[in-house]
JSON list of C-alpha atoms in Angstrom, two decimals:
[
{"chain": "X", "resi": 1, "resn": "GLY", "atom": "CA", "xyz": [-0.54, -3.65, 2.30]},
{"chain": "X", "resi": 2, "resn": "GLU", "atom": "CA", "xyz": [3.08, -3.41, 3.39]},
{"chain": "X", "resi": 3, "resn": "ASP", "atom": "CA", "xyz": [2.17, -3.58, 7.06]},
{"chain": "X", "resi": 4, "resn": "GLU", "atom": "CA", "xyz": [-0.15, -6.53, 6.45]},
{"chain": "X", "resi": 5, "resn": "PHE", "atom": "CA", "xyz": [2.74, -8.33, 4.77]},
{"chain": "X", "resi": 6, "resn": "PHE", "atom": "CA", "xyz": [5.11, -7.62, 7.68]},
{"chain": "X", "resi": 7, "resn": "LEU", "atom": "CA", "xyz": [2.51, -8.32, 10.37]},
{"chain": "X", "resi": 8, "resn": "ARG", "atom": "CA", "xyz": [0.94, -11.49, 8.97]},
{"chain": "X", "resi": 9, "resn": "GLY", "atom": "CA", "xyz": [2.72, -12.44, 5.73]},
{"chain": "X", "resi": 10, "resn": "THR", "atom": "CA", "xyz": [-0.54, -11.96, 3.79]},
{"chain": "X", "resi": 11, "resn": "GLY", "atom": "CA", "xyz": [-2.21, -9.41, 1.55]},
{"chain": "X", "resi": 12, "resn": "ASN", "atom": "CA", "xyz": [-1.49, -7.58, -1.68]},
{"chain": "X", "resi": 13, "resn": "PHE", "atom": "CA", "xyz": [2.29, -7.85, -1.41]},
{"chain": "X", "resi": 14, "resn": "THR", "atom": "CA", "xyz": [2.04, -11.64, -1.24]},
{"chain": "X", "resi": 15, "resn": "ARG", "atom": "CA", "xyz": [-0.26, -11.65, -4.28]},
{"chain": "X", "resi": 16, "resn": "MET", "atom": "CA", "xyz": [2.08, -9.29, -6.16]},
{"chain": "X", "resi": 17, "resn": "TYR", "atom": "CA", "xyz": [5.10, -11.50, -5.45]},
{"chain": "X", "resi": 18, "resn": "ARG", "atom": "CA", "xyz": [3.17, -14.57, -6.65]},
{"chain": "X", "resi": 19, "resn": "LEU", "atom": "CA", "xyz": [2.13, -12.81, -9.87]},
{"chain": "X", "resi": 20, "resn": "MET", "atom": "CA", "xyz": [5.74, -11.76, -10.47]},
{"chain": "X", "resi": 21, "resn": "LYS", "atom": "CA", "xyz": [6.85, -15.32, -9.70]},
{"chain": "X", "resi": 22, "resn": "LEU", "atom": "CA", "xyz": [9.14, -14.01, -6.97]},
{"chain": "X", "resi": 23, "resn": "GLU", "atom": "CA", "xyz": [9.71, -16.28, -4.06]},
{"chain": "X", "resi": 24, "resn": "ASN", "atom": "CA", "xyz": [11.79, -15.64, -0.98]},
{"chain": "X", "resi": 25, "resn": "PRO", "atom": "CA", "xyz": [11.45, -18.73, 1.19]},
{"chain": "X", "resi": 26, "resn": "SER", "atom": "CA", "xyz": [13.94, -17.35, 3.71]},
{"chain": "X", "resi": 27, "resn": "PHE", "atom": "CA", "xyz": [11.69, -14.36, 4.50]},
{"chain": "X", "resi": 28, "resn": "LYS", "atom": "CA", "xyz": [9.78, -14.81, 7.74]},
{"chain": "X", "resi": 29, "resn": "PHE", "atom": "CA", "xyz": [7.27, -12.09, 8.45]},
{"chain": "X", "resi": 30, "resn": "PRO", "atom": "CA", "xyz": [8.38, -10.42, 11.68]},
{"chain": "X", "resi": 31, "resn": "GLY", "atom": "CA", "xyz": [4.92, -9.75, 13.14]},
{"chain": "X", "resi": 32, "resn": "THR", "atom": "CA", "xyz": [5.59, -6.02, 13.47]},
{"chain": "X", "resi": 33, "resn": "THR", "atom": "CA", "xyz": [4.87, -3.09, 11.17]},
{"chain": "X", "resi": 34, "resn": "SER", "atom": "CA", "xyz": [7.33, -2.40, 8.37]},
{"chain": "X", "resi": 35, "resn": "LEU", "atom": "CA", "xyz": [8.62, 0.69, 10.19]},
{"chain": "X", "resi": 36, "resn": "GLN", "atom": "CA", "xyz": [9.22, -1.25, 13.40]},
{"chain": "X", "resi": 37, "resn": "SER", "atom": "CA", "xyz": [10.89, -4.04, 11.43]},
{"chain": "X", "resi": 38, "resn": "PHE", "atom": "CA", "xyz": [13.50, -1.78, 9.83]},
{"chain": "X", "resi": 39, "resn": "PHE", "atom": "CA", "xyz": [13.89, 1.34, 11.97]},
{"chain": "X", "resi": 40, "resn": "HIS", "atom": "CA", "xyz": [16.76, -0.14, 14.00]},
{"chain": "X", "resi": 41, "resn": "ARG", "atom": "CA", "xyz": [18.82, -0.42, 10.81]},
{"chain": "X", "resi": 42, "resn": "LEU", "atom": "CA", "xyz": [18.81, 3.38, 10.56]},
{"chain": "X", "resi": 43, "resn": "SER", "atom": "CA", "xyz": [20.37, 3.91, 14.00]},
{"chain": "X", "resi": 44, "resn": "PRO", "atom": "CA", "xyz": [23.85, 4.91, 12.73]},
{"chain": "X", "resi": 45, "resn": "ALA", "atom": "CA", "xyz": [22.42, 7.83, 10.71]},
{"chain": "X", "resi": 46, "resn": "ALA", "atom": "CA", "xyz": [22.54, 11.33, 12.18]},
{"chain": "X", "resi": 47, "resn": "SER", "atom": "CA", "xyz": [19.33, 12.25, 10.38]},
{"chain": "X", "resi": 48, "resn": "VAL", "atom": "CA", "xyz": [16.47, 10.06, 9.19]},
{"chain": "X", "resi": 49, "resn": "ILE", "atom": "CA", "xyz": [13.64, 11.21, 6.94]},
{"chain": "X", "resi": 50, "resn": "LEU", "atom": "CA", "xyz": [10.59, 8.93, 6.96]},
{"chain": "X", "resi": 51, "resn": "VAL", "atom": "CA", "xyz": [8.69, 9.62, 3.73]},
{"chain": "X", "resi": 52, "resn": "HIS", "atom": "CA", "xyz": [4.95, 9.46, 2.97]},
{"chain": "X", "resi": 53, "resn": "ASN", "atom": "CA", "xyz": [3.65, 8.22, 6.34]},
{"chain": "X", "resi": 54, "resn": "THR", "atom": "CA", "xyz": [0.13, 7.71, 4.99]},
{"chain": "X", "resi": 55, "resn": "PHE", "atom": "CA", "xyz": [-0.62, 4.82, 7.30]},
{"chain": "X", "resi": 56, "resn": "ILE", "atom": "CA", "xyz": [1.58, 5.62, 10.29]},
{"chain": "X", "resi": 57, "resn": "SER", "atom": "CA", "xyz": [-0.02, 4.74, 13.60]},
{"chain": "X", "resi": 58, "resn": "GLN", "atom": "CA", "xyz": [0.30, 5.95, 17.15]},
{"chain": "X", "resi": 59, "resn": "GLU", "atom": "CA", "xyz": [2.05, 2.65, 17.90]},
{"chain": "X", "resi": 60, "resn": "ASP", "atom": "CA", "xyz": [4.66, 3.41, 15.21]},
{"chain": "X", "resi": 61, "resn": "LEU", "atom": "CA", "xyz": [5.14, 6.96, 16.49]},
{"chain": "X", "resi": 62, "resn": "ASP", "atom": "CA", "xyz": [5.62, 5.67, 20.04]},
{"chain": "X", "resi": 63, "resn": "TYR", "atom": "CA", "xyz": [8.12, 3.12, 18.72]},
{"chain": "X", "resi": 64, "resn": "VAL", "atom": "CA", "xyz": [10.12, 5.82, 16.89]},
{"chain": "X", "resi": 65, "resn": "LYS", "atom": "CA", "xyz": [10.17, 8.03, 20.00]},
{"chain": "X", "resi": 66, "resn": "GLU", "atom": "CA", "xyz": [11.35, 5.14, 22.16]},
{"chain": "X", "resi": 67, "resn": "LYS", "atom": "CA", "xyz": [13.96, 3.76, 19.75]},
{"chain": "X", "resi": 68, "resn": "THR", "atom": "CA", "xyz": [15.49, 6.94, 18.31]},
{"chain": "X", "resi": 69, "resn": "PRO", "atom": "CA", "xyz": [19.11, 7.24, 19.45]},
{"chain": "X", "resi": 70, "resn": "ALA", "atom": "CA", "xyz": [20.04, 10.48, 21.24]},
{"chain": "X", "resi": 71, "resn": "HIS", "atom": "CA", "xyz": [22.34, 11.55, 18.35]},
{"chain": "X", "resi": 72, "resn": "GLN", "atom": "CA", "xyz": [19.63, 11.16, 15.70]},
{"chain": "X", "resi": 73, "resn": "ALA", "atom": "CA", "xyz": [17.07, 13.59, 14.31]},
{"chain": "X", "resi": 74, "resn": "VAL", "atom": "CA", "xyz": [13.94, 12.02, 12.79]},
{"chain": "X", "resi": 75, "resn": "SER", "atom": "CA", "xyz": [11.70, 13.93, 10.39]},
{"chain": "X", "resi": 76, "resn": "PHE", "atom": "CA", "xyz": [8.41, 12.90, 8.83]},
{"chain": "X", "resi": 77, "resn": "CYS", "atom": "CA", "xyz": [8.18, 13.99, 5.20]},
{"chain": "X", "resi": 78, "resn": "LEU", "atom": "CA", "xyz": [4.72, 14.57, 3.79]},
{"chain": "X", "resi": 79, "resn": "CYS", "atom": "CA", "xyz": [4.15, 14.46, 0.02]},
{"chain": "X", "resi": 80, "resn": "PRO", "atom": "CA", "xyz": [0.36, 14.94, -0.01]},
{"chain": "X", "resi": 81, "resn": "ASN", "atom": "CA", "xyz": [-0.17, 15.24, -3.76]},
{"chain": "X", "resi": 82, "resn": "ALA", "atom": "CA", "xyz": [1.85, 12.07, -4.37]},
{"chain": "X", "resi": 83, "resn": "ASN", "atom": "CA", "xyz": [-0.13, 10.34, -1.59]},
{"chain": "X", "resi": 84, "resn": "ILE", "atom": "CA", "xyz": [-3.39, 11.27, -3.31]},
{"chain": "X", "resi": 85, "resn": "TYR", "atom": "CA", "xyz": [-2.03, 10.13, -6.68]},
{"chain": "X", "resi": 86, "resn": "ILE", "atom": "CA", "xyz": [-0.70, 6.79, -5.40]},
{"chain": "X", "resi": 87, "resn": "GLU", "atom": "CA", "xyz": [-3.19, 5.83, -2.69]},
{"chain": "X", "resi": 88, "resn": "ASN", "atom": "CA", "xyz": [-5.96, 8.41, -2.78]},
{"chain": "X", "resi": 89, "resn": "THR", "atom": "CA", "xyz": [-5.34, 9.21, 0.87]},
{"chain": "X", "resi": 90, "resn": "LEU", "atom": "CA", "xyz": [-3.45, 11.68, 3.02]},
{"chain": "X", "resi": 91, "resn": "PRO", "atom": "CA", "xyz": [-1.21, 11.08, 6.02]},
{"chain": "X", "resi": 92, "resn": "PRO", "atom": "CA", "xyz": [-2.78, 11.50, 9.47]},
{"chain": "X", "resi": 93, "resn": "VAL", "atom": "CA", "xyz": [-1.46, 15.06, 9.82]},
{"chain": "X", "resi": 94, "resn": "PRO", "atom": "CA", "xyz": [-3.29, 15.78, 13.11]},
{"chain": "X", "resi": 95, "resn": "LEU", "atom": "CA", "xyz": [-1.76, 12.62, 14.62]},
{"chain": "X", "resi": 96, "resn": "LEU", "atom": "CA", "xyz": [1.73, 13.78, 13.62]},
{"chain": "X", "resi": 97, "resn": "ILE", "atom": "CA", "xyz": [1.09, 17.28, 14.97]},
{"chain": "X", "resi": 98, "resn": "ASN", "atom": "CA", "xyz": [-0.31, 15.93, 18.25]},
{"chain": "X", "resi": 99, "resn": "ASN", "atom": "CA", "xyz": [2.85, 13.86, 18.68]},
{"chain": "X", "resi": 100, "resn": "ASN", "atom": "CA", "xyz": [5.02, 16.95, 18.20]},
{"chain": "X", "resi": 101, "resn": "VAL", "atom": "CA", "xyz": [7.19, 15.32, 15.53]},
{"chain": "X", "resi": 102, "resn": "THR", "atom": "CA", "xyz": [9.28, 17.25, 13.03]},
{"chain": "X", "resi": 103, "resn": "ILE", "atom": "CA", "xyz": [7.34, 17.54, 9.78]},
{"chain": "X", "resi": 104, "resn": "VAL", "atom": "CA", "xyz": [8.88, 18.43, 6.43]},
{"chain": "X", "resi": 105, "resn": "LEU", "atom": "CA", "xyz": [7.33, 18.73, 2.99]},
{"chain": "X", "resi": 106, "resn": "GLY", "atom": "CA", "xyz": [8.30, 17.02, -0.23]},
{"chain": "X", "resi": 107, "resn": "THR", "atom": "CA", "xyz": [6.86, 16.34, -3.65]},
{"chain": "X", "resi": 108, "resn": "ASP", "atom": "CA", "xyz": [8.09, 12.78, -4.28]},
{"chain": "X", "resi": 109, "resn": "SER", "atom": "CA", "xyz": [8.76, 12.73, -8.03]},
{"chain": "X", "resi": 110, "resn": "LEU", "atom": "CA", "xyz": [7.05, 13.28, -11.36]},
{"chain": "X", "resi": 111, "resn": "ALA", "atom": "CA", "xyz": [6.31, 9.54, -11.42]},
{"chain": "X", "resi": 112, "resn": "SER", "atom": "CA", "xyz": [3.68, 10.18, -8.75]},
{"chain": "X", "resi": 113, "resn": "ASN", "atom": "CA", "xyz": [2.97, 13.91, -8.87]},
{"chain": "X", "resi": 114, "resn": "GLN", "atom": "CA", "xyz": [1.74, 16.43, -11.43]},
{"chain": "X", "resi": 115, "resn": "GLN", "atom": "CA", "xyz": [4.46, 18.95, -10.48]},
{"chain": "X", "resi": 116, "resn": "LEU", "atom": "CA", "xyz": [7.39, 19.45, -8.14]},
{"chain": "X", "resi": 117, "resn": "ASP", "atom": "CA", "xyz": [6.00, 22.55, -6.45]},
{"chain": "X", "resi": 118, "resn": "ILE", "atom": "CA", "xyz": [6.09, 22.83, -2.66]},
{"chain": "X", "resi": 119, "resn": "LEU", "atom": "CA", "xyz": [3.42, 25.54, -2.74]},
{"chain": "X", "resi": 120, "resn": "GLU", "atom": "CA", "xyz": [1.03, 23.01, -4.30]},
{"chain": "X", "resi": 121, "resn": "GLU", "atom": "CA", "xyz": [1.81, 20.61, -1.43]},
{"chain": "X", "resi": 122, "resn": "ILE", "atom": "CA", "xyz": [1.11, 23.43, 1.05]},
{"chain": "X", "resi": 123, "resn": "LYS", "atom": "CA", "xyz": [-2.19, 24.17, -0.71]},
{"chain": "X", "resi": 124, "resn": "THR", "atom": "CA", "xyz": [-3.28, 20.54, -0.46]},
{"chain": "X", "resi": 125, "resn": "ILE", "atom": "CA", "xyz": [-2.50, 20.38, 3.24]},
{"chain": "X", "resi": 126, "resn": "SER", "atom": "CA", "xyz": [-4.09, 23.78, 3.88]},
{"chain": "X", "resi": 127, "resn": "PHE", "atom": "CA", "xyz": [-7.28, 22.78, 2.05]},
{"chain": "X", "resi": 128, "resn": "ASN", "atom": "CA", "xyz": [-7.58, 19.43, 3.84]},
{"chain": "X", "resi": 129, "resn": "PHE", "atom": "CA", "xyz": [-6.41, 20.65, 7.25]},
{"chain": "X", "resi": 130, "resn": "PRO", "atom": "CA", "xyz": [-7.52, 24.30, 7.39]},
{"chain": "X", "resi": 131, "resn": "GLY", "atom": "CA", "xyz": [-6.64, 24.70, 11.07]},
{"chain": "X", "resi": 132, "resn": "ILE", "atom": "CA", "xyz": [-2.90, 24.57, 10.42]},
{"chain": "X", "resi": 133, "resn": "LYS", "atom": "CA", "xyz": [-1.38, 28.04, 10.54]},
{"chain": "X", "resi": 134, "resn": "THR", "atom": "CA", "xyz": [0.44, 29.40, 7.49]},
{"chain": "X", "resi": 135, "resn": "GLU", "atom": "CA", "xyz": [3.54, 29.98, 9.60]},
{"chain": "X", "resi": 136, "resn": "THR", "atom": "CA", "xyz": [3.58, 26.30, 10.54]},
{"chain": "X", "resi": 137, "resn": "LEU", "atom": "CA", "xyz": [3.23, 25.19, 6.93]},
{"chain": "X", "resi": 138, "resn": "LEU", "atom": "CA", "xyz": [6.04, 27.52, 5.87]},
{"chain": "X", "resi": 139, "resn": "SER", "atom": "CA", "xyz": [8.34, 26.17, 8.59]},
{"chain": "X", "resi": 140, "resn": "TRP", "atom": "CA", "xyz": [7.65, 22.64, 7.32]},
{"chain": "X", "resi": 141, "resn": "ALA", "atom": "CA", "xyz": [8.68, 23.80, 3.83]},
{"chain": "X", "resi": 142, "resn": "THR", "atom": "CA", "xyz": [11.79, 25.75, 4.89]},
{"chain": "X", "resi": 143, "resn": "ILE", "atom": "CA", "xyz": [13.73, 25.40, 8.13]},
{"chain": "X", "resi": 144, "resn": "ASN", "atom": "CA", "xyz": [12.46, 21.92, 8.97]},
{"chain": "X", "resi": 145, "resn": "GLY", "atom": "CA", "xyz": [13.51, 20.64, 5.56]},
{"chain": "X", "resi": 146, "resn": "ALA", "atom": "CA", "xyz": [16.93, 22.29, 5.87]},
{"chain": "X", "resi": 147, "resn": "LYS", "atom": "CA", "xyz": [17.41, 20.68, 9.29]},
{"chain": "X", "resi": 148, "resn": "ALA", "atom": "CA", "xyz": [16.33, 17.26, 8.02]},
{"chain": "X", "resi": 149, "resn": "LEU", "atom": "CA", "xyz": [18.87, 17.51, 5.20]},
{"chain": "X", "resi": 150, "resn": "GLN", "atom": "CA", "xyz": [21.48, 18.85, 7.64]},
{"chain": "X", "resi": 151, "resn": "LEU", "atom": "CA", "xyz": [21.74, 22.07, 5.64]},
{"chain": "X", "resi": 152, "resn": "ASP", "atom": "CA", "xyz": [20.33, 24.44, 8.26]},
{"chain": "X", "resi": 153, "resn": "GLU", "atom": "CA", "xyz": [23.73, 26.10, 8.77]},
{"chain": "X", "resi": 154, "resn": "ARG", "atom": "CA", "xyz": [23.35, 27.58, 5.27]},
{"chain": "X", "resi": 155, "resn": "PHE", "atom": "CA", "xyz": [19.66, 27.52, 4.36]},
{"chain": "X", "resi": 156, "resn": "GLY", "atom": "CA", "xyz": [16.13, 27.51, 5.75]},
{"chain": "X", "resi": 157, "resn": "SER", "atom": "CA", "xyz": [15.93, 30.80, 7.63]},
{"chain": "X", "resi": 158, "resn": "PHE", "atom": "CA", "xyz": [17.03, 34.41, 7.60]},
{"chain": "X", "resi": 159, "resn": "GLU", "atom": "CA", "xyz": [20.15, 34.59, 9.76]},
{"chain": "X", "resi": 160, "resn": "THR", "atom": "CA", "xyz": [23.58, 36.14, 9.43]},
{"chain": "X", "resi": 161, "resn": "GLY", "atom": "CA", "xyz": [25.83, 33.93, 7.35]},
{"chain": "X", "resi": 162, "resn": "LYS", "atom": "CA", "xyz": [23.01, 31.99, 5.68]},
{"chain": "X", "resi": 163, "resn": "ARG", "atom": "CA", "xyz": [22.01, 32.13, 2.02]},
{"chain": "X", "resi": 164, "resn": "PRO", "atom": "CA", "xyz": [18.29, 31.42, 1.93]},
{"chain": "X", "resi": 165, "resn": "GLY", "atom": "CA", "xyz": [16.30, 31.83, -1.21]},
{"chain": "X", "resi": 166, "resn": "VAL", "atom": "CA", "xyz": [13.44, 34.29, -1.02]},
{"chain": "X", "resi": 167, "resn": "VAL", "atom": "CA", "xyz": [10.08, 33.28, -2.41]},
{"chain": "X", "resi": 168, "resn": "LEU", "atom": "CA", "xyz": [7.14, 35.66, -2.55]},
{"chain": "X", "resi": 169, "resn": "ILE", "atom": "CA", "xyz": [3.74, 34.05, -2.03]},
{"chain": "X", "resi": 170, "resn": "GLU", "atom": "CA", "xyz": [0.95, 36.18, -3.44]},
{"chain": "X", "resi": 171, "resn": "HIS", "atom": "CA", "xyz": [-2.84, 35.99, -3.40]},
{"chain": "X", "resi": 172, "resn": "LEU", "atom": "CA", "xyz": [-3.30, 35.09, 0.24]},
{"chain": "X", "resi": 173, "resn": "ASP", "atom": "CA", "xyz": [-6.63, 35.52, 1.98]},
{"chain": "X", "resi": 174, "resn": "ASN", "atom": "CA", "xyz": [-6.18, 36.96, 5.46]},
{"chain": "X", "resi": 175, "resn": "GLN", "atom": "CA", "xyz": [-2.64, 35.47, 5.60]},
{"chain": "X", "resi": 176, "resn": "LYS", "atom": "CA", "xyz": [-3.94, 32.01, 4.57]},
{"chain": "X", "resi": 177, "resn": "ILE", "atom": "CA", "xyz": [-2.78, 30.04, 1.55]},
{"chain": "X", "resi": 178, "resn": "THR", "atom": "CA", "xyz": [-5.60, 29.64, -0.98]},
{"chain": "X", "resi": 179, "resn": "ALA", "atom": "CA", "xyz": [-6.09, 27.74, -4.22]},
{"chain": "X", "resi": 180, "resn": "GLN", "atom": "CA", "xyz": [-5.28, 31.01, -6.01]},
{"chain": "X", "resi": 181, "resn": "SER", "atom": "CA", "xyz": [-2.01, 31.58, -4.17]},
{"chain": "X", "resi": 182, "resn": "THR", "atom": "CA", "xyz": [1.06, 31.77, -6.39]},
{"chain": "X", "resi": 183, "resn": "SER", "atom": "CA", "xyz": [4.76, 31.91, -5.69]},
{"chain": "X", "resi": 184, "resn": "ARG", "atom": "CA", "xyz": [7.79, 33.34, -7.40]},
{"chain": "X", "resi": 185, "resn": "ARG", "atom": "CA", "xyz": [11.41, 33.38, -6.45]},
{"chain": "X", "resi": 186, "resn": "ILE", "atom": "CA", "xyz": [12.70, 36.91, -5.92]},
{"chain": "X", "resi": 187, "resn": "LEU", "atom": "CA", "xyz": [16.18, 36.08, -4.59]}
]
């Protein structure tokens, strides 16, 4: 709906604004996706985290690759359980993987999720995209997130001088996360 509004000035956003009696006569739809319309405004930031990405396209990914300044790190945050709750869909994870972008995991908030548990997000991705290796999922949940938040000097991996938390994941099946997998912090 957001892209339809930015591309053509039509759709559910227009209807929502009418119902709310909100008018913005100065707004002119730019004819590009919402991401392409606003990404340039993020150029001063050292790190950008694009959240949800449920309807991101190859065109948007190409745009981000082309327009990202050399000093900037861009991460794509997936919150699959919130995506299912809000839109009953998941991001195009294979598209993101095929484009070799940095993926991180999030939960969104309790307004759109049953819990704030990264293992539950991993389970949802693992169930829906069983070809993704456990090591990859864990890197999305740890070091990639620390890098996106610019905290990788202190957290995200086991290295001298860092203070990572240690979480034990139990009930794996042949090193794969399952619906029965549980986690507990041990350090």
